[in-house]
Amino acid sequence: MTLGPLMVDVAGTSLTDDDRRLLEHPLVGSVILFTRNFESLAQLESLVREIRAARKPPLLVAVDHEGGRVQRFRKGFTELPPQRAIGRAWDVDREAGRRLAWQCGWLLAAELRAVGVDMSFAPCVDLDYGVSEVIGDRAYHRDPEAVASLAVSCMQGMRGAGMIATAKHFPGHGAVVADSHKSLPVDRRPLAELAEDLVPYRRLIANGLASVMVAHVLFPGVDDAPAGFSRIWIQQELRWNLGFTGAVFSDDLSMGGAAYAGSVPERARRALAAGCDVLPVCNDRDAVLAVLEELAGESDPLSQVRLARLHGRPMPDRYQLQQSARWIECRAAVDHCRDAPQLSLDA
């Protein structure tokens, strides 16, 4: 059985019978975990093993685990700083900032891989325009060169710990006020004025980026469909002009910003047609079942190849990890960053 395009969630800290039946469906290819799925390290390891045992080849297991306010697992994991803190370290000393980004990326990935999680949707490479509350301190910096440099370092750290990176939210969510979880943000800049937002993607792609998440943001100067449903953004700009050959994730199709495209099954169909490889539908089991019914029989062999490349590499278990010199070094650096006083720019 191959990996299908649908990414689904599960109910709790272990699989229910309904979860198992869902995960056996051929159009399901991946599972996203949330805070409700985490109780302890041992429980999380057990849940991941259950998910992997549901299918052959095993389903991908993913989580949103950037650091700062977007970190689903806390107890037993390093509390990672928000990406803005790494950007501030870069302002003081660029080499130290890049090193810290690498250390955060390595630590993020190593701790997740130690319990079996394949991938995290990180880093966020939106530029910090100072207007988006939903992005806010999740952004490294306003300077696209700083974001690109730090994101590449983070990706390299993640890669060193056996995990691919996922850059988000293509082509950019930082310049809009609205929260795409609730409504559709509109960015009225023409394509020529979006060049800075694309700089991090160009740099990451040149360094082997394996995965991108596309935003539910409308750019009417480029296309009349939001980016996640736009062949212009996904096929023309991302794949053709930027040369991206990896996996494309839609943002969650149950979000308010996706309502533009109709019912959730209609959203799934339009996202696939635009070129998305993976369709997350989160926290709405009825919508998941409707999508599975309406998309029956639809699959893309090339997408399946891209998905297979996202599985994490084998790494030391969590006991071995915490005895390693690298974990101790990275943990100390992250703790120092998180506990450091904030710089004041007041005169």
mmCIF file of C-alpha atoms in Angstrom, residues 25 44 47 54 65 112 129 137 150 187 196 198 213 220 264 320 326 347:
data_model
loop_
_atom_site.group_PDB
_atom_site.id
_atom_site.type_symbol
_atom_site.label_atom_id
_atom_site.label_comp_id
_atom_site.label_asym_id
_atom_site.label_seq_id
_atom_site.Cartn_x
_atom_site.Cartn_y
_atom_site.Cartn_z
ATOM 1 C CA HIS A 25 -7.521 3.948 4.328
ATOM 2 C CA LEU A 44 4.297 9.409 22.927
ATOM 3 C CA LEU A 47 1.524 6.195 20.227
ATOM 4 C CA ALA A 54 -1.125 0.561 11.284
ATOM 5 C CA HIS A 65 7.088 22.079 16.921
ATOM 6 C CA LEU A 112 11.512 14.398 18.123
ATOM 7 C CA TYR A 129 6.759 43.095 9.036
ATOM 8 C CA ASP A 137 7.769 36.265 17.232
ATOM 9 C CA LEU A 150 19.214 31.515 9.887
ATOM 10 C CA ASP A 187 -1.838 40.771 0.412
ATOM 11 C CA GLU A 196 12.101 39.826 -0.534
ATOM 12 C CA LEU A 198 10.914 34.687 -1.632
ATOM 13 C CA MET A 213 3.896 24.465 3.370
ATOM 14 C CA PRO A 220 -4.822 39.225 -6.079
ATOM 15 C CA VAL A 264 -13.596 20.625 2.701
ATOM 16 C CA GLN A 320 21.398 7.815 24.515
ATOM 17 C CA ARG A 326 26.149 17.461 21.334
ATOM 18 C CA ALA A 347 17.758 55.792 24.341
#
